[in-house]
Coordinates of C-alpha atoms and ligand atoms in Angstrom, one line a residue:
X113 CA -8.7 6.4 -22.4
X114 CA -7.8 9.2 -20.1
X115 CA -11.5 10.3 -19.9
X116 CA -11.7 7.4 -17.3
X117 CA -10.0 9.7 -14.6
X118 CA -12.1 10.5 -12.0
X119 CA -9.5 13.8 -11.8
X120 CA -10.4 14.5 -15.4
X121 CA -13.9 15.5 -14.6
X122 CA -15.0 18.0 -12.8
X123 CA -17.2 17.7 -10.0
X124 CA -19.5 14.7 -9.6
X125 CA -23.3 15.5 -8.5
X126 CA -24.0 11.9 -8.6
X127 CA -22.3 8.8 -8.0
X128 CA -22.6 7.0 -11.8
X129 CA -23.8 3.2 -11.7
X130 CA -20.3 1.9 -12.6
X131 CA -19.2 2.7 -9.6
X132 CA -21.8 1.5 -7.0
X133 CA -21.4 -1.8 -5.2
X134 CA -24.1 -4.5 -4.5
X135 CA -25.9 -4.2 -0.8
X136 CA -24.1 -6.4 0.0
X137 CA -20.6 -5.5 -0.7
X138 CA -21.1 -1.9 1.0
X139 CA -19.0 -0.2 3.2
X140 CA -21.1 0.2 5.9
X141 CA -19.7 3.4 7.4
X142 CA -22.0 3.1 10.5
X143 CA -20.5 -0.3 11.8
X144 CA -16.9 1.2 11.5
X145 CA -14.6 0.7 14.9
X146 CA -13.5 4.7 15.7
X147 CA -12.0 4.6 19.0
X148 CA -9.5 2.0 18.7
X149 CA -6.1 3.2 17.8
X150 CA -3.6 0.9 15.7
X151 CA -0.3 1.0 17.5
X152 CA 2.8 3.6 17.5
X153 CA 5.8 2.8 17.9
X154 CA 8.5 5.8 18.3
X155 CA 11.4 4.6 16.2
X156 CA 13.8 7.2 17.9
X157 CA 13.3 5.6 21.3
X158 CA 17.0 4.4 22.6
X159 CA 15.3 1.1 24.0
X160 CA 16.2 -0.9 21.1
X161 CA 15.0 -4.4 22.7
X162 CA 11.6 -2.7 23.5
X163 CA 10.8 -1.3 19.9
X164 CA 11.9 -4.8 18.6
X165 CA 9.4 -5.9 21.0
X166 CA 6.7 -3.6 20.0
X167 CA 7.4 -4.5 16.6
X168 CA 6.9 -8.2 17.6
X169 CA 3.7 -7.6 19.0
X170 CA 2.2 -4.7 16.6
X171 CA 2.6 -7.3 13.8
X172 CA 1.1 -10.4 15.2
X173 CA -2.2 -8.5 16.7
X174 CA -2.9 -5.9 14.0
X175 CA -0.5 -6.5 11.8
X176 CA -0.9 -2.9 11.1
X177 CA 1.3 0.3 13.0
X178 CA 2.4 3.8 12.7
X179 CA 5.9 4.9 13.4
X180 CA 7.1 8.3 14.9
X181 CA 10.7 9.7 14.8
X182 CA 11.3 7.1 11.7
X183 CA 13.9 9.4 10.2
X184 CA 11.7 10.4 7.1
X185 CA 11.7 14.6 7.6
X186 CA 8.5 15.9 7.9
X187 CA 9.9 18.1 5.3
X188 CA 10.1 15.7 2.6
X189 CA 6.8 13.9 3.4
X190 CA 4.9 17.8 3.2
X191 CA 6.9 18.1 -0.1
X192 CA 5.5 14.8 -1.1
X193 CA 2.0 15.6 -0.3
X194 CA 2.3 18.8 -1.9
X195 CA 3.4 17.5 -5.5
X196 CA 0.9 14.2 -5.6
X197 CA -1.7 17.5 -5.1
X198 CA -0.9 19.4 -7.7
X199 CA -0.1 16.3 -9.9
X200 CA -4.0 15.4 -9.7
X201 CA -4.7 19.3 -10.1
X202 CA -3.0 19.2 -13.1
X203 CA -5.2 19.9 -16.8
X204 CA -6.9 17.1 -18.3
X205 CA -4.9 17.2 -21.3
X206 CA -1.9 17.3 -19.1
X207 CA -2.2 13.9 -17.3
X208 CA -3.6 12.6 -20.5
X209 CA 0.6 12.1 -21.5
X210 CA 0.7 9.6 -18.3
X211 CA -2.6 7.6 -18.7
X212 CA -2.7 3.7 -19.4
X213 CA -4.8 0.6 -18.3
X214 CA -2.0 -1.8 -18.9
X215 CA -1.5 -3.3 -15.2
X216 CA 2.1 -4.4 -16.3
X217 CA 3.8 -0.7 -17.2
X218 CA 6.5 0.4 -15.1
X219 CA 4.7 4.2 -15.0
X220 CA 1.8 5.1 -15.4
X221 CA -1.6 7.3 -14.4
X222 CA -4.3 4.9 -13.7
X223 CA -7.9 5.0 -12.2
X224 CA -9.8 1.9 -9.8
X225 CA -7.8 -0.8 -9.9
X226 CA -7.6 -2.4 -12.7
X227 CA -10.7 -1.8 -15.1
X228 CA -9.6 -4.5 -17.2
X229 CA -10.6 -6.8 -15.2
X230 CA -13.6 -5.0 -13.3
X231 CA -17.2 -5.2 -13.1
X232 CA -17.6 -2.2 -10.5
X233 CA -14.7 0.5 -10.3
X234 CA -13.3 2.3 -7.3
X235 CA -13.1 6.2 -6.9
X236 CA -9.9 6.5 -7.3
X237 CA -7.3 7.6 -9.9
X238 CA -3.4 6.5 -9.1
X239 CA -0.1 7.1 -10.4
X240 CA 2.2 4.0 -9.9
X241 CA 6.0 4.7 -9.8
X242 CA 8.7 2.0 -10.5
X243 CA 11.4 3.5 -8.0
X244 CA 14.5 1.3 -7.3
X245 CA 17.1 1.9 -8.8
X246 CA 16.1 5.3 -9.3
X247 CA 18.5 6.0 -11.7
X248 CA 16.6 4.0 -14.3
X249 CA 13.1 4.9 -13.3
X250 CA 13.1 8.8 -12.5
X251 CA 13.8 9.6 -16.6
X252 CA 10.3 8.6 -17.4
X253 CA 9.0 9.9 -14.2
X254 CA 6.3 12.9 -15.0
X255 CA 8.1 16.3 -15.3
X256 CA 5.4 18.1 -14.8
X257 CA 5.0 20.0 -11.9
X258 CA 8.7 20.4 -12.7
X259 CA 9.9 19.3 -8.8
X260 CA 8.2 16.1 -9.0
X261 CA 11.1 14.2 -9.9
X262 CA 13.7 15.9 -7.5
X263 CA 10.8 16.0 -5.0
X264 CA 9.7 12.0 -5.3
X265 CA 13.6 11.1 -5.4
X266 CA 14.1 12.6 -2.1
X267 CA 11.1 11.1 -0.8
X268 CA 12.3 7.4 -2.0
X269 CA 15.5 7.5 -0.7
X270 CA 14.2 8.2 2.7
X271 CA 11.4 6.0 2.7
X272 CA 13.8 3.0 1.4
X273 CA 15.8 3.5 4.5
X274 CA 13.2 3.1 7.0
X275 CA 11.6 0.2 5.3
X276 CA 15.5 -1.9 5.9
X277 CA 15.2 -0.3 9.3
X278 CA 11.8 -2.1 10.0
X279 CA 13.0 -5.4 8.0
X280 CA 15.5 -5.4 10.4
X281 CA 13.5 -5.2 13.5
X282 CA 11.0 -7.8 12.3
X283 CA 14.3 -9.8 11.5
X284 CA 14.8 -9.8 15.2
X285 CA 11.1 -9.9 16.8
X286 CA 11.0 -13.8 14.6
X287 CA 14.4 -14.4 16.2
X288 CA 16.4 -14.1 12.8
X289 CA 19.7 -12.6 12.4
X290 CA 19.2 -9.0 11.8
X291 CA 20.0 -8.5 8.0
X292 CA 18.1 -11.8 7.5
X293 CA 15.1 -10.7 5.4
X294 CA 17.3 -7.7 3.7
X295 CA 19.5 -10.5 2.4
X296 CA 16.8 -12.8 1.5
X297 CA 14.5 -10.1 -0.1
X298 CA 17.6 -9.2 -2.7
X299 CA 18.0 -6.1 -3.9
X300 CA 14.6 -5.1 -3.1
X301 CA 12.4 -3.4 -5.9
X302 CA 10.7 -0.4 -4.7
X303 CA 7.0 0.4 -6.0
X304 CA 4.7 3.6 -5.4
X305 CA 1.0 4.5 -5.6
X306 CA 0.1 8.0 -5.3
X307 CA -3.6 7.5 -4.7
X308 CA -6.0 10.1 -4.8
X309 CA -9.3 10.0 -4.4
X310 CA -12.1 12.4 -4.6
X311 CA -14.7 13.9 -3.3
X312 CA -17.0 11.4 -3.8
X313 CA -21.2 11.9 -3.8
X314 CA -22.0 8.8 -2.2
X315 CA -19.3 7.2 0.0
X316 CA -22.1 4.7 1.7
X317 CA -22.1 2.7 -2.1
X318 CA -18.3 2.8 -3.2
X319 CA -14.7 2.4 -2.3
X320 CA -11.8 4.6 -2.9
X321 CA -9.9 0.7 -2.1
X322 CA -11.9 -2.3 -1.4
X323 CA -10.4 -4.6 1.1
X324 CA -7.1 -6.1 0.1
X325 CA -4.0 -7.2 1.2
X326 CA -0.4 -5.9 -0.5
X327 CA 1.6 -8.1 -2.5
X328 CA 4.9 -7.3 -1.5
X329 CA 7.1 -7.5 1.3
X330 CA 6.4 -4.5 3.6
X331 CA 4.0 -1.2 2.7
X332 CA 5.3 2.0 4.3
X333 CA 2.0 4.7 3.7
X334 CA 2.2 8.6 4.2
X335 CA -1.5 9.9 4.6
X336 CA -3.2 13.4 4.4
X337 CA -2.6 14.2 7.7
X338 CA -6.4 15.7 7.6
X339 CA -8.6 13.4 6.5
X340 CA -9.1 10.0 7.4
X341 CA -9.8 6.7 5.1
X342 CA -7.7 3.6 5.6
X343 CA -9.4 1.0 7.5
X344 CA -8.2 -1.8 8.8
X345 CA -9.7 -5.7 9.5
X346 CA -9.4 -6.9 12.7
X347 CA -10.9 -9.2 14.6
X348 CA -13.9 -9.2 11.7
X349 CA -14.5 -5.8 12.5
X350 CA -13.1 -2.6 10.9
X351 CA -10.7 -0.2 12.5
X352 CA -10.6 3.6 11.0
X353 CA -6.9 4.3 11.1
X354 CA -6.6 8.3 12.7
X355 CA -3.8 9.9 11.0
X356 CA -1.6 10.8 13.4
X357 CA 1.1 14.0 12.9
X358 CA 4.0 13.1 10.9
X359 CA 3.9 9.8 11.6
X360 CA 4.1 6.7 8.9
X361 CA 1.2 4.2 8.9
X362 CA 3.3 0.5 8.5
X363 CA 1.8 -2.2 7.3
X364 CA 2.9 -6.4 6.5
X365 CA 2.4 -7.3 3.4
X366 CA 1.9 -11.0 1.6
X367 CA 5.8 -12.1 1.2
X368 CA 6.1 -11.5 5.2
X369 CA 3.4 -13.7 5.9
X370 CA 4.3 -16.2 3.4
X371 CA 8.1 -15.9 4.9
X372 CA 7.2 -16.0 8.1
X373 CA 5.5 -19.5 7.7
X374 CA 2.0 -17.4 8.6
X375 CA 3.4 -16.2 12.4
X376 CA 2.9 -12.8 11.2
X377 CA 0.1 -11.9 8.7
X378 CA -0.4 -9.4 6.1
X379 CA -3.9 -7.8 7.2
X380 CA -7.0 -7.0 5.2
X381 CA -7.5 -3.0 4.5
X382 CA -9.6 -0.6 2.5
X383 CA -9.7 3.0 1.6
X384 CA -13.4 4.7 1.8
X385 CA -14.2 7.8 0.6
X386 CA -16.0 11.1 1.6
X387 CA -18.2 13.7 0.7
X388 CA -16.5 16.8 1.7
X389 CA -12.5 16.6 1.2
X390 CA -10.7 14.7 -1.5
X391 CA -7.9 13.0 0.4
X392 CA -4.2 11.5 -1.0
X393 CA -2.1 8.8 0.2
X394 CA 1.3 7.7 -1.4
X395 CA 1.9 4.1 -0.7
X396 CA 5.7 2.8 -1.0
X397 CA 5.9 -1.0 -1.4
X398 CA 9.0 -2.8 -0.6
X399 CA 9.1 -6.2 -3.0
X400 CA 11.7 -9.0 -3.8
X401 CA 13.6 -8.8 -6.6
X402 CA 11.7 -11.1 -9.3
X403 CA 13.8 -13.8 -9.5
X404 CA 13.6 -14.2 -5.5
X405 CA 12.5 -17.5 -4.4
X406 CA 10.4 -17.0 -1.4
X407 CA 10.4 -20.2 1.0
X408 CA 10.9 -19.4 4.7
X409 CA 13.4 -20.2 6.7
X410 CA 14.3 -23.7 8.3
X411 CA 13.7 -22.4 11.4
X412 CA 10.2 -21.4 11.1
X413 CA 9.0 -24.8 9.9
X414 CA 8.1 -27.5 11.6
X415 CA 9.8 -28.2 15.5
X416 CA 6.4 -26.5 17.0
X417 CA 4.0 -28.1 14.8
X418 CA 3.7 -25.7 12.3
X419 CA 4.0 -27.3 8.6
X420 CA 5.3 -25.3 5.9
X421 CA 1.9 -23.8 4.7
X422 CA 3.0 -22.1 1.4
X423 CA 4.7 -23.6 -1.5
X424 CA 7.6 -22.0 -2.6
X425 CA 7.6 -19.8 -5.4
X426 CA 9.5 -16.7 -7.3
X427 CA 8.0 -13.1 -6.9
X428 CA 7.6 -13.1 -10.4
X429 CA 5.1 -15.8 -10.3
X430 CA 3.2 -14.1 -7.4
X431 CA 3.1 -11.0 -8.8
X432 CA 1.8 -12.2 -12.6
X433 CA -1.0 -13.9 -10.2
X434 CA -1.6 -11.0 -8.4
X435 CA -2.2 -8.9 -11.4
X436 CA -4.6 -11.4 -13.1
X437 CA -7.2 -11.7 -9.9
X438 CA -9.2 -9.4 -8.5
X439 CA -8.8 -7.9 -5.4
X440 CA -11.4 -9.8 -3.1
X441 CA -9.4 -12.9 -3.6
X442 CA -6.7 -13.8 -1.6
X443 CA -3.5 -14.6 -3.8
X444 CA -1.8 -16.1 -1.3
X445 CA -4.5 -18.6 -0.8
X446 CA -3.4 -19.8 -4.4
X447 CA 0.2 -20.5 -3.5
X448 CA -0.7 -23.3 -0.5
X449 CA 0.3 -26.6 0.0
Ligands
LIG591 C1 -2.7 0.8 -1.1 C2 -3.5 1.1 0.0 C3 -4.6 2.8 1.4 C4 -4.9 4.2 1.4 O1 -2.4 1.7 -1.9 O2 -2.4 -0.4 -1.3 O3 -3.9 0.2 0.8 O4 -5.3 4.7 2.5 N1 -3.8 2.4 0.3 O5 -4.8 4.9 0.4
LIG592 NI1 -2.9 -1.6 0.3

C-alpha cells in the first residue's frame, strides 16, 4: 500500500516503533569518524598512469572515492537533483500510480528496503529505475513532473560513460587489458535508486540505509551537495563521507570483489538520517548482464598463493540471493568455496 511512504505523510513528530532499531544495532552518531576524507581523484588530470594509480590505491584502502572533472556536467547532475525533489514532493495520490513492494519489478516507488522481508524498516522511500537500454525502460518511467524522463535519460547516458571509464582504469590498476571487465561484464545492465529520505525525529535509533554492500559491479552516487549521510566502514570504524562540489562519490561493489579474486573489496556503507534537512541521493549501479558468469580471471588465481575464494556463478543467481536476504548478511559470503 502506498500509505507505507514515509513521503506520503506529512511531518513526523515521533519516530513510530517500526522503525527503531535494538541498542544494539544503533547508529551511534557520536563514535562517527568526521575528519577523515575518502579520496578524490580528478578524472581530467592528463597524468593517465597516476589516476590509474590512484584508482589502484583508492580501491584497495577504502574501497570508496569521489571523482572530479568525470565528465558528467554539473548541469545534468543539478537537473537530476532537481527532478528526484519534486518527484518526492509530488501528491500522495500521485506517487500512489508508482508504488509496489515486489522487490523483483523493473519500476517502481518503494519505501525501506524491502518490508517483505523486514522486522524493522528504514526511513527511507526509493524509486528504483531499470535504465539500460533505455529505449525499453524510459516508456514506463514516471511522467510526472513531465521532464523526468528527458531529464533521467540525460543523466544515464552520462553516468554510463563514466562508469566504462572507471572499469577501465580498474582494468589497468589489476594489470588487465583495458576493456577487460567491459567485455567480461557484457552488455552491462544499468540500475537506479533515487533515495530520499526525510527529516527524520530521531536519527540516534534508525537508518535511512543500514550497512550494506552493492550487488553489482560498480555504484557511481550523486549526493545533495548540502547535507551529509553516507558513511563508510573502514578499518571497523565509520567514516562520514563530506560531499564535496560536483564531484561523484565511487564506490566497488560485490562482482568486483568477487572478480577480482578479493584484491579489491566492495566496502560496508550506510545512510543515516537527520533532524533538520531531508536529503536525496540517486545511486546508479552498473551490473552484468544476467546470464554473465562471473569467475575471475586466470591471472588472479593462484601463482601468489591466493586460491580462487568464490565459486563461480551467473548474476542471475546472485542477484535472486541478494533479493531473498536481508541486508546485514553478506551475500557474497554465500557464494564461497
Ligand atoms: C545505495 C546507497 C547511500 C546514500 O543506494 O545503495 O548506498 O547515501 N546509498 O544514499
Ligand atoms: Ni549502497
Amino acid at each position: 500500500m502506498a500509505s507505507q511512504l514515509l513521503s506520503a505523510a506529512g511531518n513526523h513528530v515521533s519516530l513510530p516503533e517500526i522503525y527503531v532499531r535494538p541498542e544494539s544495532q544503533r547508529p551511534r552518531l557520536h563514535d562517527v569518524i568526521n575528519d577523515v576524507n575518502i579520496p578524490v581523484i580528478d578524472l581530467g588530470s592528463p597524468d593517465r598512469q597516476q589516476i590509474v594509480a590512484q584508482v589502484a590505491d583508492a580501491c584497495r584502502s577504502f574501497g570508496f572515492f569521489q571523482v572530479v572533472n568525470h565528465g558528467v556536467a554539473v548541469d545534468s547532475m543539478e537537473k537530476m537533483m532537481e527532478v528526484a525533489s519534486e518527484f518526492f514532493h509530488l501528491p500522495p495520490e500521485e506517487k500512489a500510480k508508482y508504488y509496489s513492494d515486489d522487490p523483483t519489478k523493473k519500476m517502481k516507488l518503494s519505501t525501506s528496503f524491502n518490508i517483505r522481508k523486514e522486522s524493522v524498516r528504514n526511513w527511507r522511500d526509493y524509486l528504483r529505475l531499470h535504465c539500460y537500454p533505455l529505449e525499453e525502460f524510459v516508456a514506463g518511467w514516471p511522467s510526472n513532473p513531465a521532464s523526468f524522463k528527458e531529464v533521467v535519460s540525460a543523466y544515464c547516458r552520462e553516468v554510463r560513460q563514466l562508469g566504462f571509464r572507471l572499469l577501465g582504469a580498474i582494468s589497468l590498476s589489476l594489470e588487465l587489458e583495458e576493456d577487460y571487465l567491459e567485455k567480461m561484464f557484457g552488455e552491462q545492465e544499468q540500475h537506479m535508486a533515487v533515495n530520499y529520505y526525510p527529516k527524520c525525529p530521531d536519527p540516534e535509533l534508525t537508518y535511512g540505509l543500514p550497512a550494506h554492500t552493492d550487488p553489482n559491479v560498480l555504484t557511481i552516487l550523486l549526493q545533495d551537495p548540502n547535507v551529509t549521510g553516507l558513511q563508510v566502514l573502514k578499518d571497523g570504524r565509520w567514516i562520514a563521507v563530506r560531499p564535496l562540489p560536483n564531484a561523484l562519490v565511487v564506490n566497488i561493489a560485490d562482482q568486483l570483489q568477487a572478480l577480482s579474486n578479493g584484491r579489491i573489496k566492495s566496502v560496508w556503507h550506510r545512510a543515516v538520517v537527520n533532524s533538520d534537512r531531508e536529503r536525496i541521493s540517486v545511486a546508479s549501479f552498473l551490473c552484468p548482464g544476467n546470464s554473465v558468469v562471473i569467475s575471475p580471471p586466470e591471472k588472479l588465481v593462484g601463482g601468489d598463493g591466493c586460491p580462487a575464494i568464490y565459486t563461480s556463478y551467473t548474476y542471475e543467481e546472485y542477484y535472486d540471493k541478494f533479493w531473498s536476504t536481508t541486508l546485514d548478511e553478506h551475500c557474497l559470503d554465500f557464494f564461497k568455496r
